[in-house]
Tab-separated table of C-alpha atoms in Angstrom:
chain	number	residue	atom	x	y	z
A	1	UNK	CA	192.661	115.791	128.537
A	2	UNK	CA	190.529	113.327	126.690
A	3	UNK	CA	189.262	111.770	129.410
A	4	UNK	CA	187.871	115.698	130.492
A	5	UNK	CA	187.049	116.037	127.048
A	6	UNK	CA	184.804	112.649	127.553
A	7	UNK	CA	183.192	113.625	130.843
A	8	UNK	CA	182.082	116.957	129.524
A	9	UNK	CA	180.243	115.560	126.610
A	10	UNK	CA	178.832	112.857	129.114
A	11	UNK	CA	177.596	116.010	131.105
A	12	UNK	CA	176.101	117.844	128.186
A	13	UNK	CA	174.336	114.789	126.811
A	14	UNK	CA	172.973	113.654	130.234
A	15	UNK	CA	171.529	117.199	130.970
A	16	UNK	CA	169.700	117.127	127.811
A	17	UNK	CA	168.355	113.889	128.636
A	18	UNK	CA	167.719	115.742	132.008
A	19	UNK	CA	165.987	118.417	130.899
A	20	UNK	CA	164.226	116.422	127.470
A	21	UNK	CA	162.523	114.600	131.108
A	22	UNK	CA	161.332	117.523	132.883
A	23	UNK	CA	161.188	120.098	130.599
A	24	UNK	CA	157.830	120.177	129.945
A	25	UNK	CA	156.227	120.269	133.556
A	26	UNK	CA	159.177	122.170	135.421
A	27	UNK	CA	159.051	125.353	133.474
A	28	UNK	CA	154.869	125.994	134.227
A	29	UNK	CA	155.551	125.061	137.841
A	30	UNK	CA	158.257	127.527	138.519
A	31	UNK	CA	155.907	130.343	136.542
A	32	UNK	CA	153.156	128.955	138.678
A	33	UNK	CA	155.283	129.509	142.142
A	34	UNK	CA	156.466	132.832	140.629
A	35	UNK	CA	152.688	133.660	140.386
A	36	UNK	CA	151.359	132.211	143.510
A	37	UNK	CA	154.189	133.616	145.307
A	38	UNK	CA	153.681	137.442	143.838
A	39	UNK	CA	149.804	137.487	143.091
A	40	UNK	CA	150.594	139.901	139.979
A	41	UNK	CA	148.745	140.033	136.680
A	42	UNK	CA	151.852	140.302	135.010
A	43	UNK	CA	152.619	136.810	135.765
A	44	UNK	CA	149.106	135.311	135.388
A	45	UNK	CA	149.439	136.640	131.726
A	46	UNK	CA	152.606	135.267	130.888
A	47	UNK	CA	151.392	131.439	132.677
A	48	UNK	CA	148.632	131.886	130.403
A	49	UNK	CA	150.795	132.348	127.615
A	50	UNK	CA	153.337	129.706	128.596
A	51	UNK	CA	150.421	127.175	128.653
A	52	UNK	CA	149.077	128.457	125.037
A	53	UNK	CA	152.394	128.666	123.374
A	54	UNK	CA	152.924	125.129	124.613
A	55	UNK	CA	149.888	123.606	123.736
A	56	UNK	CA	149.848	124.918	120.342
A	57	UNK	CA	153.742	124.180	119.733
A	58	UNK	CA	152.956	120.506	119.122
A	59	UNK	CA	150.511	121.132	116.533
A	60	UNK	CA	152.696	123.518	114.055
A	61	UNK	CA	156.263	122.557	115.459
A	62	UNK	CA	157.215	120.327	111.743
A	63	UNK	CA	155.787	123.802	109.263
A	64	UNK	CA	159.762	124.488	109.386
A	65	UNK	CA	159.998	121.313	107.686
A	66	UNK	CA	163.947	120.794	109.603
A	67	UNK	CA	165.281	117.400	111.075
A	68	UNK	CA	164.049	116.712	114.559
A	69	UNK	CA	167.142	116.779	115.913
A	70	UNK	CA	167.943	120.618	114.318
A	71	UNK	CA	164.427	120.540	116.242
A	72	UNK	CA	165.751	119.571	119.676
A	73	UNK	CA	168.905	122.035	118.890
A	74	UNK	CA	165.952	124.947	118.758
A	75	UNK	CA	163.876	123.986	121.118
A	76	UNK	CA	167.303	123.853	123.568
A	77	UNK	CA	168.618	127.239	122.567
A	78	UNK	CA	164.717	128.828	122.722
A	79	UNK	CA	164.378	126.893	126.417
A	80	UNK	CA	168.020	128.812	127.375
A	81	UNK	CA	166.471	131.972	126.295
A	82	UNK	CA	163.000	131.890	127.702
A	83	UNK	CA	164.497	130.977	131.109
A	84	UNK	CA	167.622	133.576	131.010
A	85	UNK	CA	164.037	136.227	130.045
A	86	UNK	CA	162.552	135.155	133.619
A	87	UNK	CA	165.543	135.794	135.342
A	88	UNK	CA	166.345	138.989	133.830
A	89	UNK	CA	163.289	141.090	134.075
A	90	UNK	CA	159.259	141.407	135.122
A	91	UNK	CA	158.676	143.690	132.317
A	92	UNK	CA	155.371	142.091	130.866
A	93	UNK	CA	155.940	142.577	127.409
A	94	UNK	CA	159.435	140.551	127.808
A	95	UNK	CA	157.272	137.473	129.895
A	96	UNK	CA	155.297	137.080	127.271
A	97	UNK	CA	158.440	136.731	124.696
A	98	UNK	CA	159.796	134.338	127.485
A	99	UNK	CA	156.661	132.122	127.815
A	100	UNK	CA	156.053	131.923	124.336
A	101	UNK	CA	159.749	130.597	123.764
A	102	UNK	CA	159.657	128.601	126.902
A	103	UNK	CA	156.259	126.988	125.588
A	104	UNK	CA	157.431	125.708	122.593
A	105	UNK	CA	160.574	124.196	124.318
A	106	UNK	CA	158.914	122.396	126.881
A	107	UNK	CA	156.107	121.067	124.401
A	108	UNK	CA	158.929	120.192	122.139
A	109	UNK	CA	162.064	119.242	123.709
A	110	UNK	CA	161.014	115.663	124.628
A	111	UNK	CA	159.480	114.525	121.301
A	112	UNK	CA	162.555	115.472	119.292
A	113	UNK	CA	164.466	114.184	121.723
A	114	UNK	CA	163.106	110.493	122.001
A	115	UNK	CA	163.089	110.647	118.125
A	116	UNK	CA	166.591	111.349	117.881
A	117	UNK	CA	167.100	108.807	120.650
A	118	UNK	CA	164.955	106.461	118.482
A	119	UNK	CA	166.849	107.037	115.123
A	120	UNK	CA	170.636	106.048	117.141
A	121	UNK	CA	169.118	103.089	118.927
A	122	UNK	CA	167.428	101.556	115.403
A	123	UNK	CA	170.686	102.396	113.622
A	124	UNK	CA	173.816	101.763	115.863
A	125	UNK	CA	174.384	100.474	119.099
A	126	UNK	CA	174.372	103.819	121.205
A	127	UNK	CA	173.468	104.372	124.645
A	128	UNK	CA	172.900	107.849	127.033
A	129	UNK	CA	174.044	108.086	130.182
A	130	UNK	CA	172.126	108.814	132.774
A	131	UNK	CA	172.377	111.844	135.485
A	132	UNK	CA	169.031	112.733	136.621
A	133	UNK	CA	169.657	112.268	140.500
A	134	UNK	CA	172.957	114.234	140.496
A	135	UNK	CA	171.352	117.058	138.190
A	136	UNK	CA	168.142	116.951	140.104
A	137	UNK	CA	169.853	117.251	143.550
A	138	UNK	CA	171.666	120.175	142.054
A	139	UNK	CA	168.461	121.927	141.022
A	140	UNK	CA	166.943	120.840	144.296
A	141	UNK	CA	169.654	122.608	146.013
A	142	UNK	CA	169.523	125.861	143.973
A	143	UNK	CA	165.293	125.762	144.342
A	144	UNK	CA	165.954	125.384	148.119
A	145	UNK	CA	168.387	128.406	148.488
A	146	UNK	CA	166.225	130.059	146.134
A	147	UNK	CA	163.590	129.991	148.290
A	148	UNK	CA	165.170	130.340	151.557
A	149	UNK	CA	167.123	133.164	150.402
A	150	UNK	CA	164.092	134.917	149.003
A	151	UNK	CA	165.575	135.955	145.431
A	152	UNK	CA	162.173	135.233	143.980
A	153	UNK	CA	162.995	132.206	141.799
A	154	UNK	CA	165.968	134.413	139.798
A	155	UNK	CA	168.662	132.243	140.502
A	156	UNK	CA	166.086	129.119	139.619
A	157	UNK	CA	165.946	130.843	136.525
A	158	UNK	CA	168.945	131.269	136.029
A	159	UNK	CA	170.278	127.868	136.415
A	160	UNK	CA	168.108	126.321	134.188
A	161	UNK	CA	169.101	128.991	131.472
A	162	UNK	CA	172.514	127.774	131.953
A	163	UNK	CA	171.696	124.167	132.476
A	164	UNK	CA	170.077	124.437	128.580
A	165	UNK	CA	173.324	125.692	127.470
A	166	UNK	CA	175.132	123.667	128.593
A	167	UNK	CA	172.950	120.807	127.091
A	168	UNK	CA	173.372	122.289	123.774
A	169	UNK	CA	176.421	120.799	123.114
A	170	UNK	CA	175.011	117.188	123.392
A	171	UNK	CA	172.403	118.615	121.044
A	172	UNK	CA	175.129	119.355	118.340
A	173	UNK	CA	176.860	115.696	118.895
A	174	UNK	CA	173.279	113.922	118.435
A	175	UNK	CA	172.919	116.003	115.352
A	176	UNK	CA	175.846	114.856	113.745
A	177	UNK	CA	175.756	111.249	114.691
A	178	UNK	CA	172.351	111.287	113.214
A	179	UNK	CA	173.457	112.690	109.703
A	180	UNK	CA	173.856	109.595	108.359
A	181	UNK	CA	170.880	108.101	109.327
A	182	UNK	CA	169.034	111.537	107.614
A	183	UNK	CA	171.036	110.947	104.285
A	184	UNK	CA	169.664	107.498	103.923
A	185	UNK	CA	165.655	108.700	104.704
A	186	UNK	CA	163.808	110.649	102.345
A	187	UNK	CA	162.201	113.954	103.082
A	188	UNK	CA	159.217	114.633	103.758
A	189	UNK	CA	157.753	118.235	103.476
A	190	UNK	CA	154.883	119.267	105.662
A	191	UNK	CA	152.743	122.336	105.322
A	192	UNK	CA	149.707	123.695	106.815
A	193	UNK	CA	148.151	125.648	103.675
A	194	UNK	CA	144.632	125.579	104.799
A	195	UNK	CA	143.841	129.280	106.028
A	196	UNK	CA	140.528	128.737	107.197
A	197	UNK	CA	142.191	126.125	109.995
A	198	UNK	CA	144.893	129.115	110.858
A	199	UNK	CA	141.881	131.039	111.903
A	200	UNK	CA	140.261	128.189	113.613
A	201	UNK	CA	143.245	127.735	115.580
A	202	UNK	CA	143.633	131.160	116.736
A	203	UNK	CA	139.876	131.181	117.990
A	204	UNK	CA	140.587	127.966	119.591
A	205	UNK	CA	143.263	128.501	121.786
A	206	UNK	CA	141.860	131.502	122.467
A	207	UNK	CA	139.132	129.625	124.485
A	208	UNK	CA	141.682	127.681	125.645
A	209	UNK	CA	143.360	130.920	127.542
A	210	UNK	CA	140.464	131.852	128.763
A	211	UNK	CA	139.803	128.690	130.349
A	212	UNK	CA	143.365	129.132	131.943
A	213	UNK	CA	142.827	131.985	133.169
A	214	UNK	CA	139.657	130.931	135.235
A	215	UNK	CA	141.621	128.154	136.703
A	216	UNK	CA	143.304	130.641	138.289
A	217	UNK	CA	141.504	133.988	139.024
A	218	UNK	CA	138.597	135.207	139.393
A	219	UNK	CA	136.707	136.761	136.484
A	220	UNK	CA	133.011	137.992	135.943
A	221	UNK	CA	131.931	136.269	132.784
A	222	UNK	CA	128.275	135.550	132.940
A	223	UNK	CA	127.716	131.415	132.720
A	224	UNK	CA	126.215	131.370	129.123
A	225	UNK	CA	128.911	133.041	127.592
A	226	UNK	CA	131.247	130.303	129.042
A	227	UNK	CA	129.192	127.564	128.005
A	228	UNK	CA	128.755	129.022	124.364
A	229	UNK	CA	132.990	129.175	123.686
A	230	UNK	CA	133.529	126.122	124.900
A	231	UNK	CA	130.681	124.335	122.637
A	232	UNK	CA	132.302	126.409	119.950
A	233	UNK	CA	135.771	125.349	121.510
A	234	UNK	CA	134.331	121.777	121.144
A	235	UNK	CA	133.123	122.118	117.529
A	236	UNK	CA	136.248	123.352	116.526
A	237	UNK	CA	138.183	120.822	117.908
A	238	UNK	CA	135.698	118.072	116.215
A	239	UNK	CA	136.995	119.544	112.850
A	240	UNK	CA	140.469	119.894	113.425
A	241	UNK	CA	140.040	115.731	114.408
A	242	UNK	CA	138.094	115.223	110.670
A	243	UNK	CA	140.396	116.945	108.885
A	244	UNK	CA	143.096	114.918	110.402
A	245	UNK	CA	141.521	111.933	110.474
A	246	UNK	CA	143.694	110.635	107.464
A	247	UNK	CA	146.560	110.167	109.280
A	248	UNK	CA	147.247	107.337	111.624
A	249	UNK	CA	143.545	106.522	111.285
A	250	UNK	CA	143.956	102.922	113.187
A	251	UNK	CA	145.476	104.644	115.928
A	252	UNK	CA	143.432	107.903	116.402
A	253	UNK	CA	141.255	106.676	119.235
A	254	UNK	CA	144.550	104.889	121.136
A	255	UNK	CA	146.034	108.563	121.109
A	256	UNK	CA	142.909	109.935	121.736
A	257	UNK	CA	142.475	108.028	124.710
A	258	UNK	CA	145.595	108.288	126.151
A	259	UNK	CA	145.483	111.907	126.123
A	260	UNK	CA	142.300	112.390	127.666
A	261	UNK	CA	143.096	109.788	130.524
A	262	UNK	CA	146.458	111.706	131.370
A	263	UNK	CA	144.557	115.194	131.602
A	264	UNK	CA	141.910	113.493	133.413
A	265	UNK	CA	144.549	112.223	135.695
A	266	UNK	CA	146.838	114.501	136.005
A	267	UNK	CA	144.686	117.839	135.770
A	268	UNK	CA	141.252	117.218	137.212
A	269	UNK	CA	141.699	114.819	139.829
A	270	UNK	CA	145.042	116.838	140.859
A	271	UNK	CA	141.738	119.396	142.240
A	272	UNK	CA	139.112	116.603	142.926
A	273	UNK	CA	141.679	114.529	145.170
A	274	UNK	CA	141.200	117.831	147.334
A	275	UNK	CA	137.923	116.426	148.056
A	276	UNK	CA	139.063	112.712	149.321
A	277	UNK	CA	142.759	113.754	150.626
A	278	UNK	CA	142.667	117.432	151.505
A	279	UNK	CA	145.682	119.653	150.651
A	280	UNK	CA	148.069	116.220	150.295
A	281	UNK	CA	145.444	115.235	147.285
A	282	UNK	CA	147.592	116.646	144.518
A	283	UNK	CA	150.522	115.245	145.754
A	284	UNK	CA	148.768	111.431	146.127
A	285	UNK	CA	147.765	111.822	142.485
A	286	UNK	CA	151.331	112.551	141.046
A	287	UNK	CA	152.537	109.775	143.134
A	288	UNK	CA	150.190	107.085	141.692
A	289	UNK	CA	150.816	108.859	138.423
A	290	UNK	CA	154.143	108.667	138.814
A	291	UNK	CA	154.658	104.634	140.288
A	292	UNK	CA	152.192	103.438	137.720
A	293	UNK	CA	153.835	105.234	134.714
A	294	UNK	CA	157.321	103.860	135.390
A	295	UNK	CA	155.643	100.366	136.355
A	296	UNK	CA	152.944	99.366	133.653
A	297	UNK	CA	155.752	98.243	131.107
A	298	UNK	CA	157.001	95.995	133.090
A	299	UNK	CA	154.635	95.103	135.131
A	300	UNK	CA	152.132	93.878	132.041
A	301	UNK	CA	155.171	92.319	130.170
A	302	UNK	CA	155.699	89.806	133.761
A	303	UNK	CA	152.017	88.781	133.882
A	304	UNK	CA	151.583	88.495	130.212
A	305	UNK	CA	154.901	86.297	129.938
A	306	UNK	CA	156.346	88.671	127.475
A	307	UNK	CA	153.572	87.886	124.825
A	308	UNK	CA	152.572	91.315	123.652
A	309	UNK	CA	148.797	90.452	122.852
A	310	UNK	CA	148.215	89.284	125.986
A	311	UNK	CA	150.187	92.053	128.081
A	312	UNK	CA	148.254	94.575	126.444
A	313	UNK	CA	144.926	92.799	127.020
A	314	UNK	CA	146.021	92.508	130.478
A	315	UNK	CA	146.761	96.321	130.394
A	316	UNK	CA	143.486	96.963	128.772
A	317	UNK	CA	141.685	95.894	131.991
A	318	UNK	CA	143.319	97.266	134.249
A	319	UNK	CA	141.722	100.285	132.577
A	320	UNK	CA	138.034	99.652	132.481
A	321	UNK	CA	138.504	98.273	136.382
A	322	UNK	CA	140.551	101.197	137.074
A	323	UNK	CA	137.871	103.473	135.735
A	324	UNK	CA	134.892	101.635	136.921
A	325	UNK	CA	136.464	102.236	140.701
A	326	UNK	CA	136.329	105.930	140.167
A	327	UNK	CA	132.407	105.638	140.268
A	328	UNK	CA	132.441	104.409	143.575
A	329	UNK	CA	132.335	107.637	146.237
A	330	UNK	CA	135.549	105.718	148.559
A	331	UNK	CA	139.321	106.947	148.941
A	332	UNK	CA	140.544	103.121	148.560
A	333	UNK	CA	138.864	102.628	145.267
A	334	UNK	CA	139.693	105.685	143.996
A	335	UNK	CA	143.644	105.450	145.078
A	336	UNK	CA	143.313	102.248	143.213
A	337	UNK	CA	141.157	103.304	140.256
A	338	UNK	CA	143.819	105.947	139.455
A	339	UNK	CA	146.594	103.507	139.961
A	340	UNK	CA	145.124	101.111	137.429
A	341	UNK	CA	144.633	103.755	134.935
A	342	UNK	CA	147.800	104.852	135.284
A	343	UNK	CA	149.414	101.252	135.018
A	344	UNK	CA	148.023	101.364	131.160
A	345	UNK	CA	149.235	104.364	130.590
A	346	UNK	CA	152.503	103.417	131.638
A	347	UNK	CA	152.024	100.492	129.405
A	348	UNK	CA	150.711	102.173	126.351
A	349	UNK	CA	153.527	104.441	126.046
A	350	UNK	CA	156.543	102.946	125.517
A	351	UNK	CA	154.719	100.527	123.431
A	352	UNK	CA	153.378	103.305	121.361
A	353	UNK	CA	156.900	104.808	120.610
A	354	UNK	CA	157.921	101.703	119.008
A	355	UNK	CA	154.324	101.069	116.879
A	356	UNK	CA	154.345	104.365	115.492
A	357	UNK	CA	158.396	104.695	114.778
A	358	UNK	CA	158.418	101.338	112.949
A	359	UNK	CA	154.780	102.192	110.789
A	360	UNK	CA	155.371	102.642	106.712
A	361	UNK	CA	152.740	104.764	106.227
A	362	UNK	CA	154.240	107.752	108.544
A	363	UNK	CA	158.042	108.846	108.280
A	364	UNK	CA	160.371	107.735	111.573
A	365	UNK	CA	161.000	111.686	111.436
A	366	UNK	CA	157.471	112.767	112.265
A	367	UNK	CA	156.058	109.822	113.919
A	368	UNK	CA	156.912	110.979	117.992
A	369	UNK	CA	155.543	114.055	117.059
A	370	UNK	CA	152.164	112.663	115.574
A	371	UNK	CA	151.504	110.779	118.837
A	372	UNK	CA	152.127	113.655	121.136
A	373	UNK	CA	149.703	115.895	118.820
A	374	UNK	CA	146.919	113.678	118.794
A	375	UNK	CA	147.171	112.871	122.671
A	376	UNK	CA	146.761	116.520	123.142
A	377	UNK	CA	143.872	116.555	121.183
A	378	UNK	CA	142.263	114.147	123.849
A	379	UNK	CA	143.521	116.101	126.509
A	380	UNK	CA	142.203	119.474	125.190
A	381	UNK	CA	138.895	117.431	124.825
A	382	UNK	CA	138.962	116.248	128.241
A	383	UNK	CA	139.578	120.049	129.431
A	384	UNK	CA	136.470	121.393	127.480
A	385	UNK	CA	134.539	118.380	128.860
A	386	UNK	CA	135.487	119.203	132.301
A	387	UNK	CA	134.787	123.087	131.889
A	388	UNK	CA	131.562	122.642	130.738
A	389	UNK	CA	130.120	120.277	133.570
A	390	UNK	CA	131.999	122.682	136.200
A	391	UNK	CA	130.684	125.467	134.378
A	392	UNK	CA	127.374	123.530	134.206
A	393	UNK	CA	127.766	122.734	137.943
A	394	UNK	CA	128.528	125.427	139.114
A	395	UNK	CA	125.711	127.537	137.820
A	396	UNK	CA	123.010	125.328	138.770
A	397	UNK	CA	124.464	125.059	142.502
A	398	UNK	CA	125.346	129.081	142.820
A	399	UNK	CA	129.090	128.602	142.982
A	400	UNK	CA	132.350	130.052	141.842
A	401	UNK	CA	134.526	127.774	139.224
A	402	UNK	CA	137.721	128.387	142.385
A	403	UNK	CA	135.058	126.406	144.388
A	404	UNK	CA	136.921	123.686	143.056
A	405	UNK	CA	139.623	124.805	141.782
A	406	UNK	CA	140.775	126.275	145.218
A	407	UNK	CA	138.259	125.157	147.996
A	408	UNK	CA	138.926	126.126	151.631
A	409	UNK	CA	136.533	122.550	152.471
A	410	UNK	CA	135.140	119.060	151.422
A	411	UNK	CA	131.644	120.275	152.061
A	412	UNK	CA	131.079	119.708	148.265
A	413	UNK	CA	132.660	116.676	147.782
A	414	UNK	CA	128.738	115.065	146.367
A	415	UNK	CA	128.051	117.660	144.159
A	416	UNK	CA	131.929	117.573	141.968
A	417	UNK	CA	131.736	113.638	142.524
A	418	UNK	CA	128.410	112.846	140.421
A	419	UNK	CA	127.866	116.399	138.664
A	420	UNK	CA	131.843	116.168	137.413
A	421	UNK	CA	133.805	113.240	138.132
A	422	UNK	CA	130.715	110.755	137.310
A	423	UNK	CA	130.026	112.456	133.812
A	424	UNK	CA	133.735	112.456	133.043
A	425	UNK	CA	134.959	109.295	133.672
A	426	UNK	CA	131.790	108.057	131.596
A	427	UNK	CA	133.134	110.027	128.502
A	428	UNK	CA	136.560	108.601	129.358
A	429	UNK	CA	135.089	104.538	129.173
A	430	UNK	CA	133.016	105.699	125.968
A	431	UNK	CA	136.121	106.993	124.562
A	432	UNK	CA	138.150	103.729	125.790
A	433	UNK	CA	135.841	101.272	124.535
A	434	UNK	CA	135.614	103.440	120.717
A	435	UNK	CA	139.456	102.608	121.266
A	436	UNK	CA	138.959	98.954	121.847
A	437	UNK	CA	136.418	98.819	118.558
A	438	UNK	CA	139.436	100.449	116.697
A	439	UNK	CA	141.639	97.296	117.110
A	440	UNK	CA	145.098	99.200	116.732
A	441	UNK	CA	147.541	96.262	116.685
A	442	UNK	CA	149.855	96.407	119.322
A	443	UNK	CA	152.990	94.356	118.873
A	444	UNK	CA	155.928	95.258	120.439
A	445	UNK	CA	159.340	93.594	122.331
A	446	UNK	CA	161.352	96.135	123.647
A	447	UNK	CA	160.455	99.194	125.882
A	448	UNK	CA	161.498	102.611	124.912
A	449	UNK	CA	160.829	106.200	126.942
């Protein structure tokens, strides 16, 4: 019985760490394939509103002013119910209840979780175990008769409803081993007072929908108008960054830049590679994103001998190179380019987690959190930066913005490559090199998720 008792909690806890892994891109792709594969409004509105609500979870997720890992217990039990929503109905008004609680789980989930994870590894000797590749080939599986089956994703839903159930008990266990660790740390109280930045942020991610929407349907808005919200989108998002400026100020650009060269990754060249690769293009980029995240740590730490100075000067250019091959018009160099960028980003991370978690001047409670809110500052920036030369683009040359965003050919591979990818990787070394002028120390031994 104990031993049952043992491998159920194992279960529970490695589902969690499951789903903490994947729960913030798995949710908008199965909305996305429930929208590509039905074509309806009803579920372009409630991607739209999945991609808002997470988004904008990151930046008011600590008003609540709980522990992260009460946190993680919410964001498990909102992830359950948001799913369950999808499975259980198309009634619009419901989607948009769903997407709004699924957005704040998946923007969520994995920042309270490595915290928690953090706090038990810096206070006791506790490990996880790990069952992505049996959970995984179970969701596989399910996906597969899903689709084969044609039941529309229900039983997809479904699954992962119960899968965050069933993760909630791990939830409750990390809670309580973490009590002691909470009774020993003071509290901190957090509050967003400032009404005029309530406003701001509704106006903001307003834009931001819009934007979303654009991506994926077309919509007769004349050019100007686009071009107007998104310079207001832009100043908006300048004086969010001033007013936050305070915090973490030696490590504002290092976020900054790390967000904006994962969006510029991960969302814009998963539509240019279209142009070099054809319809594999998106899948090329996740790969490279994928092998260079899990190898930069280690990777770095080999050639730099384990001396953290010079692994992350290593790392640092591997970045500028990386980026500097994306201005030359050739599939190698740009396979390579996004490779390298990806190889400090796979770097930076882990050794981010540890520089903020250990910092004085932020509490261990909040510091996951502040790195995950000011990367997505640089990737909102790098979104606004990219709508606005498209948008740009795209008027001068007498296109459609799904020109690019779903092309039928390469015929227009010179105008995205120096109208769009030229003029955004430029921003992107501007915005590296303000990071290497910041001189954020960087000292760190062990590697963390």
């Amino acid at each position: 019985m104990t031993r049952l008792k043992q491998s159920g909690i194992d279960f529970s806890v490695g589902t969690l760490n499951f789903l903490a892994n994947i729960g913030i891109i798995l949710p908008y792709v199965l909305i996305l394939a429930k929208w590509q594969q039905t074509q309806s409004e009803t579920y372009l509105i409630a991607l739209v509103a999945f991609y808002i609500s997470r988004a904008a979870s990151i930046f008011y997720t600590k008003r609540l002013n709980l522990r992260a890992s009460t946190y993680l217990i919410l964001s498990l039990t909102l992830g359950a119910a948001g799913s369950l929503i999808f499975a259980a109905t198309a009634h619009l008004g419901w989607l948009i209840i769903g997407s709004l609680l699924w957005g704040y789980s998946a923007a969520t989930i994995w920042p309270y979780f490595l915290t928690v994870k953090l706090h038990l590894t810096h206070t006791a000797d506790f490990k996880m175990k790990r069952l992505y590749w049996l959970i995984f080939a179970g969701l596989a599986l399910i996906i597969g008769a899903d689709v084969l089956a044609k039941f529309s994703y229900t039983l997809t839903f479904t699954l992962l409803g119960i899968l965050y159930l069933v993760a909630l008990p791990g939830g409750l266990l990390l809670n309580n081993f973490t009590s002691d660790f909470y009774q020993e740390s003071p509290r901190h109280v957090h509050g967003l007072s400032q009404t005029w930045r309530w406003v701001l942020s509704v106006v903001f991610f307003g834009v931001i929908a819009v934007l979303t929407t654009l991506r994926k349907a077309a919509i007769n808005i004349p050019s100007w108008l686009i071009l107007t919200i998104i310079g207001i989108a832009l100043v908006i998002l300048i004086i969010e960054l001033i007013a936050d400026w305070h915090v973490l100020p030696r490590y504002k650009m290092r976020l900054l830049n790390r967000g904006f060269l994962v969006s510029m990754v991960l969302l814009f060249n998963s539509f240019f590679a279209y142009f070099y690769l054809g319809k594999a293009g998106m899948y090329a980029v996740f790969a490279v994103y994928l092998l260079g995240f899990e190898m930069g740590f280690t990777l770095f730490n080999l050639l730099g001998h384990h001396d953290a100075r010079r692994a992350r000067y290593d790392s640092l250019i591997s970045l500028m190179v990386g980026q500097v091959l994306l201005l030359i018009p050739w599939v190698g160099s740009y396979l390579l380019g996004l490779l390298l960028i990806t190889l400090y980003v796979g770097y930076d991370n882990p050794t981010l987690n540890e520089t903020l978690y250990g910092l004085d001047s932020i509490d261990t409670d909040s510091a996951i959190i502040h790195k995950y809110r000011f990367s997505t500052y640089g990737g909102l920036l790098c979104q606004l930066v990219m709508f606005g030369l498209l948008m740009a683009v795209s008027a001068v040359a007498g296109l459609s913005l799904l020109d690019f965003f779903k092309p039928s050919d390469t015929g227009n591979f010179d105008l995205y490559f120096y109208g769009l990818s030229w003029p955004l990787v430029i921003v992107s070394l501007i915005i590296s090199v303000g990071n290497l002028r910041s001189k954020s120390p960087a000292t760190v031994k062990t590697q963390s998720e």
